[in-house]
N, CA, C and O atoms as a GROMACS GRO file, in nm:
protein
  408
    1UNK      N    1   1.680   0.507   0.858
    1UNK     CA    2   1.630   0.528   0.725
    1UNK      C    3   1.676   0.666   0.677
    1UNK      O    4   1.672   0.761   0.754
    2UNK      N    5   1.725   0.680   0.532
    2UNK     CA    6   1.775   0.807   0.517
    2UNK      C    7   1.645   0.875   0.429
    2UNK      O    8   1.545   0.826   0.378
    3UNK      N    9   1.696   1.002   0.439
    3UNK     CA   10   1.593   1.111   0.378
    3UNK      C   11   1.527   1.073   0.296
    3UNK      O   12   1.406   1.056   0.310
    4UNK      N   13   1.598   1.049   0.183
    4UNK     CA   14   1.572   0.989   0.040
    4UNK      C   15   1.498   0.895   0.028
    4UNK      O   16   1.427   0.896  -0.072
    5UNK      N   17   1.486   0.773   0.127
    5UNK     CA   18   1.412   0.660   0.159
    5UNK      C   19   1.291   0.710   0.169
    5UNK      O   20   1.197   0.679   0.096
    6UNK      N   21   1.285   0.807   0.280
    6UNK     CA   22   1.158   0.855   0.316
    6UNK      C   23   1.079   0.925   0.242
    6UNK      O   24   0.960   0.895   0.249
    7UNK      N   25   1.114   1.023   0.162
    7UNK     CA   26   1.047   1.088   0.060
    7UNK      C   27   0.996   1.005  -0.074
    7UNK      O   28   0.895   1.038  -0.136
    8UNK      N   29   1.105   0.858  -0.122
    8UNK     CA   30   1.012   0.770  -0.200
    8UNK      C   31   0.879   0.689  -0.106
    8UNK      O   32   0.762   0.665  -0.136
    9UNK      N   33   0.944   0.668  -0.007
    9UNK     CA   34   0.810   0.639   0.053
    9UNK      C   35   0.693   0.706   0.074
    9UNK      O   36   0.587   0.645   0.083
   10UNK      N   37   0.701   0.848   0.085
   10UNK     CA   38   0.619   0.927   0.076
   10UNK      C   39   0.509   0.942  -0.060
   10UNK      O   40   0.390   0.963  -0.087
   11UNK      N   41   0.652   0.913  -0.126
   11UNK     CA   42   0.573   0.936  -0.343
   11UNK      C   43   0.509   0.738  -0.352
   11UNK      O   44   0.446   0.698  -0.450
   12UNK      N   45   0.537   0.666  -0.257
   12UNK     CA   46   0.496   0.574  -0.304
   12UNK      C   47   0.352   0.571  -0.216
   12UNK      O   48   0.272   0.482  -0.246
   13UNK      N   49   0.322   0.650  -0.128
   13UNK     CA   50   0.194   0.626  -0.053
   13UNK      C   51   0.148   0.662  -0.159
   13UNK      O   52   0.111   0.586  -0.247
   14UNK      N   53   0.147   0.767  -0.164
   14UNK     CA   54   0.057   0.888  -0.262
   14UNK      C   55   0.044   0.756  -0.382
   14UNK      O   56  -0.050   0.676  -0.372
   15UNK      N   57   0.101   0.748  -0.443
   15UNK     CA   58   0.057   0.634  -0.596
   15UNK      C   59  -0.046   0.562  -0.541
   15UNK      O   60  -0.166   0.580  -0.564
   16UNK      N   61   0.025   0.445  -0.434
   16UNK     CA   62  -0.082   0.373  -0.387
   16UNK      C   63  -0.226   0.459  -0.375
   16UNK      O   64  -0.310   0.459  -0.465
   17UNK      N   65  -0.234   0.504  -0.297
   17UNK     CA   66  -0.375   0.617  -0.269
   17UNK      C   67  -0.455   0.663  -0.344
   17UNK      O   68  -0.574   0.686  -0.321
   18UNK      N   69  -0.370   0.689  -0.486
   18UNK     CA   70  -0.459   0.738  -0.599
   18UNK      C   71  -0.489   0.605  -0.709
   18UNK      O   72  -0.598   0.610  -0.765
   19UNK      N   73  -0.423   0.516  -0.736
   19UNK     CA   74  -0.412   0.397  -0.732
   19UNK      C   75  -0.590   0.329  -0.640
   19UNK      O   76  -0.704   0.332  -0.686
   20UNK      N   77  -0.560   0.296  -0.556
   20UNK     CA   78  -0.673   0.294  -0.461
   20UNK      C   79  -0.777   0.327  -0.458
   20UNK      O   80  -0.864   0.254  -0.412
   21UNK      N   81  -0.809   0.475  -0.518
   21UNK     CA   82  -0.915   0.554  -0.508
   21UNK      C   83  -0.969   0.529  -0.680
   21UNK      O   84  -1.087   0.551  -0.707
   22UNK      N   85  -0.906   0.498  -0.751
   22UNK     CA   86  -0.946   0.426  -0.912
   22UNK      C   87  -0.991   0.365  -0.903
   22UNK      O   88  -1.112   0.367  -0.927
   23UNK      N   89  -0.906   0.233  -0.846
   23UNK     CA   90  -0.969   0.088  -0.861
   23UNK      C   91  -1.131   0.120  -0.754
   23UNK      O   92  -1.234   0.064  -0.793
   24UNK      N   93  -1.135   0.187  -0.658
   24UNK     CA   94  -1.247   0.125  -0.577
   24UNK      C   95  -1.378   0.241  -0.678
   24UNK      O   96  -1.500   0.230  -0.669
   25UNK      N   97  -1.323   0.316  -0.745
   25UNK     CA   98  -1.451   0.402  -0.784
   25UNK      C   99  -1.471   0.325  -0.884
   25UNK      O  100  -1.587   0.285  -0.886
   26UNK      N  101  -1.392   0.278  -0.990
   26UNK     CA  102  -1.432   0.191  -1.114
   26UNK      C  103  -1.510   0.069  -1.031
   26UNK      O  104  -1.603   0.012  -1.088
   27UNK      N  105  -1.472   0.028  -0.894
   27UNK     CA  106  -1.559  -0.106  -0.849
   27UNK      C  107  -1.691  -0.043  -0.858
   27UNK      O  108  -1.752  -0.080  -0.958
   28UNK      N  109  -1.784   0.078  -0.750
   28UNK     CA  110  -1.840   0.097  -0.747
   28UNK      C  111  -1.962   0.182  -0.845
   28UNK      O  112  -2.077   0.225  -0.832
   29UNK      N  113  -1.834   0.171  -0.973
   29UNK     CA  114  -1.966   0.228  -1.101
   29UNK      C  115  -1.931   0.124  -1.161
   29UNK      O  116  -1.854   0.148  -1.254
   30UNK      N  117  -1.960  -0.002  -1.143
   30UNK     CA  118  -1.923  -0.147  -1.194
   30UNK      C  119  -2.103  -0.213  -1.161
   30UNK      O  120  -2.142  -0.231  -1.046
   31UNK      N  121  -2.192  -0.242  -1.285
   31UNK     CA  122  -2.331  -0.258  -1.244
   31UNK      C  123  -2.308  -0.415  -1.207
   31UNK      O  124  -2.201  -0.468  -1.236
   32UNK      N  125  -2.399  -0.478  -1.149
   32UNK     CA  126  -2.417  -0.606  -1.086
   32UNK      C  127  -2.498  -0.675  -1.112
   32UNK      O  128  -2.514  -0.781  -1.052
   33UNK      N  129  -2.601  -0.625  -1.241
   33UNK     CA  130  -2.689  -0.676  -1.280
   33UNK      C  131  -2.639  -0.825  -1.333
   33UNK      O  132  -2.699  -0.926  -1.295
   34UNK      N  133  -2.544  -0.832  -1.406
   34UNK     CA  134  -2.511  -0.963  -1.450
   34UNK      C  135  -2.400  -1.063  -1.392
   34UNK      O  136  -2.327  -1.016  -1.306
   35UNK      N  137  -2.382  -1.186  -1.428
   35UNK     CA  138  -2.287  -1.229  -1.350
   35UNK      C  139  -2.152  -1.190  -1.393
   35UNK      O  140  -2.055  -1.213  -1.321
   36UNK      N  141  -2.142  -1.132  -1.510
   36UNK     CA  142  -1.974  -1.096  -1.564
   36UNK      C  143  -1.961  -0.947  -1.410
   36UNK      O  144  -1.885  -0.942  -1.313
   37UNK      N  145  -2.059  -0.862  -1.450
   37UNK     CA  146  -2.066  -0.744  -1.372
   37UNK      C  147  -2.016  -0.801  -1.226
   37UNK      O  148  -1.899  -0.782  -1.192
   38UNK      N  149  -2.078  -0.848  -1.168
   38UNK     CA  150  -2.062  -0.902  -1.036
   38UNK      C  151  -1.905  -0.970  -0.981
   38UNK      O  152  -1.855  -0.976  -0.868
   39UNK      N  153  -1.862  -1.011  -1.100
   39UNK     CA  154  -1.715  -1.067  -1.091
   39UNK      C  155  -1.663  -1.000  -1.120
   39UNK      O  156  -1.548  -1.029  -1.087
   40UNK      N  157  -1.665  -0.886  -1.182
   40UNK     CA  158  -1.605  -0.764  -1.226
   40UNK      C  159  -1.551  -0.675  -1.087
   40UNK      O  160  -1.448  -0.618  -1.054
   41UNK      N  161  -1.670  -0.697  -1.035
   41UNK     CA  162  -1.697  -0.573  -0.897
   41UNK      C  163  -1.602  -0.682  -0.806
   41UNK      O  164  -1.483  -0.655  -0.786
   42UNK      N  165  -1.648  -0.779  -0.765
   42UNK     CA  166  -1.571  -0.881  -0.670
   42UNK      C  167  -1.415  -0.834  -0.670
   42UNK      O  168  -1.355  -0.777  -0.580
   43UNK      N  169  -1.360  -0.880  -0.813
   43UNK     CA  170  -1.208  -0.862  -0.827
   43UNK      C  171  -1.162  -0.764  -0.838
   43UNK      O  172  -1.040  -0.754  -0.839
   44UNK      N  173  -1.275  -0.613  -0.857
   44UNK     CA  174  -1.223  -0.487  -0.819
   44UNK      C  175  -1.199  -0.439  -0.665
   44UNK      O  176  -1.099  -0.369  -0.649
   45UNK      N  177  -1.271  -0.464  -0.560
   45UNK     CA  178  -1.326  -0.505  -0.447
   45UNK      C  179  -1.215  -0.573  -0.378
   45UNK      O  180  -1.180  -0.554  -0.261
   46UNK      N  181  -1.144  -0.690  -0.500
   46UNK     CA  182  -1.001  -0.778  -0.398
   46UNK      C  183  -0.961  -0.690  -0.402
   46UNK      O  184  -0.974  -0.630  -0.295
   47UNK      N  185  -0.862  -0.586  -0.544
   47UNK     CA  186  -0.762  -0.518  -0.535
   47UNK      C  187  -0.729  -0.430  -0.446
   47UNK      O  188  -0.622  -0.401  -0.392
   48UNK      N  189  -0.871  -0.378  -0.437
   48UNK     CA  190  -0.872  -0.247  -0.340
   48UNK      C  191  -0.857  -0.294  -0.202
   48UNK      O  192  -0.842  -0.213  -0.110
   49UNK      N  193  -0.859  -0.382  -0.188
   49UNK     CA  194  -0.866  -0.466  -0.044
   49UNK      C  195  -0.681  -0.446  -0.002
   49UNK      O  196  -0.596  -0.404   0.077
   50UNK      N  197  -0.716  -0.530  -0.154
   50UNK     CA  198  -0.495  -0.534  -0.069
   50UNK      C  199  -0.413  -0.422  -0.123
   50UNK      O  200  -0.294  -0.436  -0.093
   51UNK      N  201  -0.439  -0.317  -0.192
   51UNK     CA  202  -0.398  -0.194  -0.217
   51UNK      C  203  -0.425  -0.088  -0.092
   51UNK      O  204  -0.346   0.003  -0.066
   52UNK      N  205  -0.566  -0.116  -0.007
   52UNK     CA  206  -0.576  -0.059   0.126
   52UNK      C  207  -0.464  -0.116   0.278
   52UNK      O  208  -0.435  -0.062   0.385
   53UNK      N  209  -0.430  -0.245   0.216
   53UNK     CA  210  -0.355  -0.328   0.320
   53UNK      C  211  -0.199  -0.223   0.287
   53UNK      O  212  -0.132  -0.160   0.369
   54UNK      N  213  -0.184  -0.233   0.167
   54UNK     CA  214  -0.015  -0.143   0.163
   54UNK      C  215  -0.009  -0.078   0.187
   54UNK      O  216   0.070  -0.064   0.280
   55UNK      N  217  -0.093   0.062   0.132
   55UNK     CA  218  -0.100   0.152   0.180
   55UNK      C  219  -0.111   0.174   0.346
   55UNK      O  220  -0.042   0.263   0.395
   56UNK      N  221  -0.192   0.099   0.428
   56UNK     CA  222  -0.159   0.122   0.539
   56UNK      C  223  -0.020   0.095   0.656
   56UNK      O  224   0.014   0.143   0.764
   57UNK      N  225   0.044  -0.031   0.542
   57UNK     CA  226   0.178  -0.059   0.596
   57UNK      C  227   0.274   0.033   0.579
   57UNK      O  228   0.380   0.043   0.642
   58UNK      N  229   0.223   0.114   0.475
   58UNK     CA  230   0.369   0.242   0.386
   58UNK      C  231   0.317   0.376   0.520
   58UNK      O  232   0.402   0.422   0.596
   59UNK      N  233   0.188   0.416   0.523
   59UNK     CA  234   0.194   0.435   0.668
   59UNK      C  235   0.238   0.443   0.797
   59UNK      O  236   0.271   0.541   0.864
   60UNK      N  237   0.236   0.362   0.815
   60UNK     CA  238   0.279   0.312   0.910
   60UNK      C  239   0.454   0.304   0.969
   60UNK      O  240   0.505   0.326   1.079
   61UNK      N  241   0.507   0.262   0.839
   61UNK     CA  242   0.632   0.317   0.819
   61UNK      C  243   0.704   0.461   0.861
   61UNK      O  244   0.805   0.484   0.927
   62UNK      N  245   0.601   0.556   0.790
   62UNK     CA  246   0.590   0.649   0.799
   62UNK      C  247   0.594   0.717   0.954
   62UNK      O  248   0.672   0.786   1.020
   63UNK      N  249   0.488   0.668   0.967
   63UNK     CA  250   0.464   0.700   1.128
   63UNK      C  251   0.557   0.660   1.236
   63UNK      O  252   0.564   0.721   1.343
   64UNK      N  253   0.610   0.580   1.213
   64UNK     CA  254   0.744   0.481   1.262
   64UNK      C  255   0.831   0.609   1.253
   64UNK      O  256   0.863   0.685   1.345
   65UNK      N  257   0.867   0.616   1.093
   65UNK     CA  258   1.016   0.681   1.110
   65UNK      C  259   0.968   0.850   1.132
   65UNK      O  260   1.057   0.936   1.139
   66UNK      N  261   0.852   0.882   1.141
   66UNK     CA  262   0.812   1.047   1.250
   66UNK      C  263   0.799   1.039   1.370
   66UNK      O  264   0.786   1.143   1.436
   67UNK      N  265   0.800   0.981   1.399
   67UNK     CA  266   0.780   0.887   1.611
   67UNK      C  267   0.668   0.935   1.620
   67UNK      O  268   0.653   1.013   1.714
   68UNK      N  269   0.557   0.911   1.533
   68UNK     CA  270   0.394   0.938   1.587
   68UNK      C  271   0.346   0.780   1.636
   68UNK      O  272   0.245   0.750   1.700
   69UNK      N  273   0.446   0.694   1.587
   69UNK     CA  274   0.427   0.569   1.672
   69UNK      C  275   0.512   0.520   1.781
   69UNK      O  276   0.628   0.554   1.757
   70UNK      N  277   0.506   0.475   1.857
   70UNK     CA  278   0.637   0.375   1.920
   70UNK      C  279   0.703   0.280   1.853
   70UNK      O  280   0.664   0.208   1.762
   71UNK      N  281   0.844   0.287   1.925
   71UNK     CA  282   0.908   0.188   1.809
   71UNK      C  283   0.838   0.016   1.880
   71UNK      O  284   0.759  -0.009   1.971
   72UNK      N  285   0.914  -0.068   1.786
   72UNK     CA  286   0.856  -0.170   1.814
   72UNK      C  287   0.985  -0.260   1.926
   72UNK      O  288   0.969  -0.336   2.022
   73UNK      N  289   1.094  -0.214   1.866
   73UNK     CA  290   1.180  -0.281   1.875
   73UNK      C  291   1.250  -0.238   2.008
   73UNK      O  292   1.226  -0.121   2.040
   74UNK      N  293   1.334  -0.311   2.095
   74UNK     CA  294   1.400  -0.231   2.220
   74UNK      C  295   1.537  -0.152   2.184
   74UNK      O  296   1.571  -0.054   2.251
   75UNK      N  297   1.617  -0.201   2.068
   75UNK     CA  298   1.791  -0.128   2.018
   75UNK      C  299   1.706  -0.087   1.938
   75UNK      O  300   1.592  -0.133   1.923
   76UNK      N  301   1.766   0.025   1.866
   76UNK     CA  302   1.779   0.118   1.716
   76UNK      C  303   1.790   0.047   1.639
   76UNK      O  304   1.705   0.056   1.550
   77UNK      N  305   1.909  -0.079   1.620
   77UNK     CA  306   1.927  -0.126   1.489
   77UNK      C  307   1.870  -0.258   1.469
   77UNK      O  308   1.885  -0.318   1.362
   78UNK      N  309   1.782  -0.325   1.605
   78UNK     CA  310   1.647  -0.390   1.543
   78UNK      C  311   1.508  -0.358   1.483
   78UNK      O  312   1.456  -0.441   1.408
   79UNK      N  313   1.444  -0.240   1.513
   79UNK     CA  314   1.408  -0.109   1.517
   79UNK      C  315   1.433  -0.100   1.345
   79UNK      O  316   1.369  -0.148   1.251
   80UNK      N  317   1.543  -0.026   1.353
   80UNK     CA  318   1.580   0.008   1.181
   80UNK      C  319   1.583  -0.138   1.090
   80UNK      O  320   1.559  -0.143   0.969
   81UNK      N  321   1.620  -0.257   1.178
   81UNK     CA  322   1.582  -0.375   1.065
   81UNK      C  323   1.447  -0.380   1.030
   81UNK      O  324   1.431  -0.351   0.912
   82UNK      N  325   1.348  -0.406   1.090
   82UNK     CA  326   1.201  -0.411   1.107
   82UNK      C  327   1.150  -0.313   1.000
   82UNK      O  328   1.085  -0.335   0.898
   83UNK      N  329   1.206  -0.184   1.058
   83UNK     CA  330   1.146  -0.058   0.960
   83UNK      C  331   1.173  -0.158   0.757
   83UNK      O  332   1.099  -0.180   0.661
   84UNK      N  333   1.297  -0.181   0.786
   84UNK     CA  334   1.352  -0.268   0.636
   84UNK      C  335   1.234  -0.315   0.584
   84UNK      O  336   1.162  -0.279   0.492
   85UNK      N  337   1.229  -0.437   0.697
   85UNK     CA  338   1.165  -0.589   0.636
   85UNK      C  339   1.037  -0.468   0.547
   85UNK      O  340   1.033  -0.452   0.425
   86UNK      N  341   0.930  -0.385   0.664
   86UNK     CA  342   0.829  -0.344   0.646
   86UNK      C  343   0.811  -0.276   0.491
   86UNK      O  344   0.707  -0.284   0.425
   87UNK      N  345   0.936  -0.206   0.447
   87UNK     CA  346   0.951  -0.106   0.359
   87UNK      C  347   0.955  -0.220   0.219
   87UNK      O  348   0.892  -0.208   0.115
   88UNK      N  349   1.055  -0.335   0.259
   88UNK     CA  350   1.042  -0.400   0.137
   88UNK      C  351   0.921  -0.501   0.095
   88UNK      O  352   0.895  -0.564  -0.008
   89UNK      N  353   0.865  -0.488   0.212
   89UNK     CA  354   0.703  -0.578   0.215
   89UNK      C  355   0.592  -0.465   0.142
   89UNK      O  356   0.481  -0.496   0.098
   90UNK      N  357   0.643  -0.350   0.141
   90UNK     CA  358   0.530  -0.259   0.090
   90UNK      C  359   0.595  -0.257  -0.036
   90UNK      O  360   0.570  -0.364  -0.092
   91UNK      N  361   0.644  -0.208  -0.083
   91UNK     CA  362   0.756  -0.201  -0.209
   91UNK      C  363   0.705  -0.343  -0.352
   91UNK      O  364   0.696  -0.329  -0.474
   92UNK      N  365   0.686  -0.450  -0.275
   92UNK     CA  366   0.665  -0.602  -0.313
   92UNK      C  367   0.560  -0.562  -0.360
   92UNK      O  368   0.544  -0.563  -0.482
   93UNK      N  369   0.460  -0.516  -0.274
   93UNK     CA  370   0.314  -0.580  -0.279
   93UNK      C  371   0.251  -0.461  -0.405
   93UNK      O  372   0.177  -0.481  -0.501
   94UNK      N  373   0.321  -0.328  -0.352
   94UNK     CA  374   0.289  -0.227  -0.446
   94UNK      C  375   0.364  -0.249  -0.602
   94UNK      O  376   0.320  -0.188  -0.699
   95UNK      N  377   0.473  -0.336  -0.615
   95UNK     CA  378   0.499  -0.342  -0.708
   95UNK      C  379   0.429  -0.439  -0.789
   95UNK      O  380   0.407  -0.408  -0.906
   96UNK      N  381   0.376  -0.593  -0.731
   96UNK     CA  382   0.232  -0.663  -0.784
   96UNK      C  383   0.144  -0.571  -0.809
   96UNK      O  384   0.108  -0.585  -0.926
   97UNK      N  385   0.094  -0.491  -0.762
   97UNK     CA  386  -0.011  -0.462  -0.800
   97UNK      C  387  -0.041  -0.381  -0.898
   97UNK      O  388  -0.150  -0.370  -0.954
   98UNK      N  389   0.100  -0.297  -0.928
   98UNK     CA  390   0.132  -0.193  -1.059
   98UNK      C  391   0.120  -0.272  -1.159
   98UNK      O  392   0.048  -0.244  -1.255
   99UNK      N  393   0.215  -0.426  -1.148
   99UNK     CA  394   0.210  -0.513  -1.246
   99UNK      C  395   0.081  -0.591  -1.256
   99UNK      O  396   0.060  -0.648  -1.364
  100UNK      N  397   0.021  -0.599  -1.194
  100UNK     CA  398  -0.160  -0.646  -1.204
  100UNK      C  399  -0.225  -0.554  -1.292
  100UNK      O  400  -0.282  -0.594  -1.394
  101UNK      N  401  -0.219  -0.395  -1.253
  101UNK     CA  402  -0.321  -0.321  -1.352
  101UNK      C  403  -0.284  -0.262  -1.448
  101UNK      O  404  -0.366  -0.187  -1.502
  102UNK      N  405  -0.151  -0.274  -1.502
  102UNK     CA  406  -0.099  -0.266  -1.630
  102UNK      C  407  -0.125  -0.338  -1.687
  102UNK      O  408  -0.085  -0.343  -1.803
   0.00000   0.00000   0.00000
């Protein structure tokens, strides 16, 4: 993974994260008294669910390409495929979800 990779990945945790920390505070000043409220909170509650799931994959990545993890893979360049798949699986999901709360 080159530099450049890594540092958007870096700017893309951070979005996610603050991203994340919106949606779950708007969930939790979301009242429940009624049933709109309650579905309100629910589908704030999904987002943050799978906005916590990316973020931990962009992570993880992360941690991958600092060797605070083990690799997964036994060669380098299965290793560096994997790192791929992972990067464009976060990339996907973070890009749904930009397009969800716009």
């Amino acid at each position: 993974m080159r530099d450049d990779q890594v540092e958007k990945i870096q700017k893309l945790a951070e979005d996610v994260a603050d991203d994340f920390i919106l949606t779950t505070c708007a969930a939790i000043n979301t009242d429940i008294h009624t049933k709109q409220g309650r579905g309100d909170k629910g589908f704030l509650y999904s987002i943050a669910q799978k906005q916590a799931g990316v973020l931990a994959t962009i992570e993880r990545v992360i941690a991958l390409k600092n060797g605070k993890l083990p690799p997964i893979s036994a060669t380098p360049a299965t290793q560096e495929k994997y790192e791929q798949q992972l990067i464009a699986k976060a990339e996907a999901e973070a890009e749904k979800l930009k397009q969800r709360l716009s």
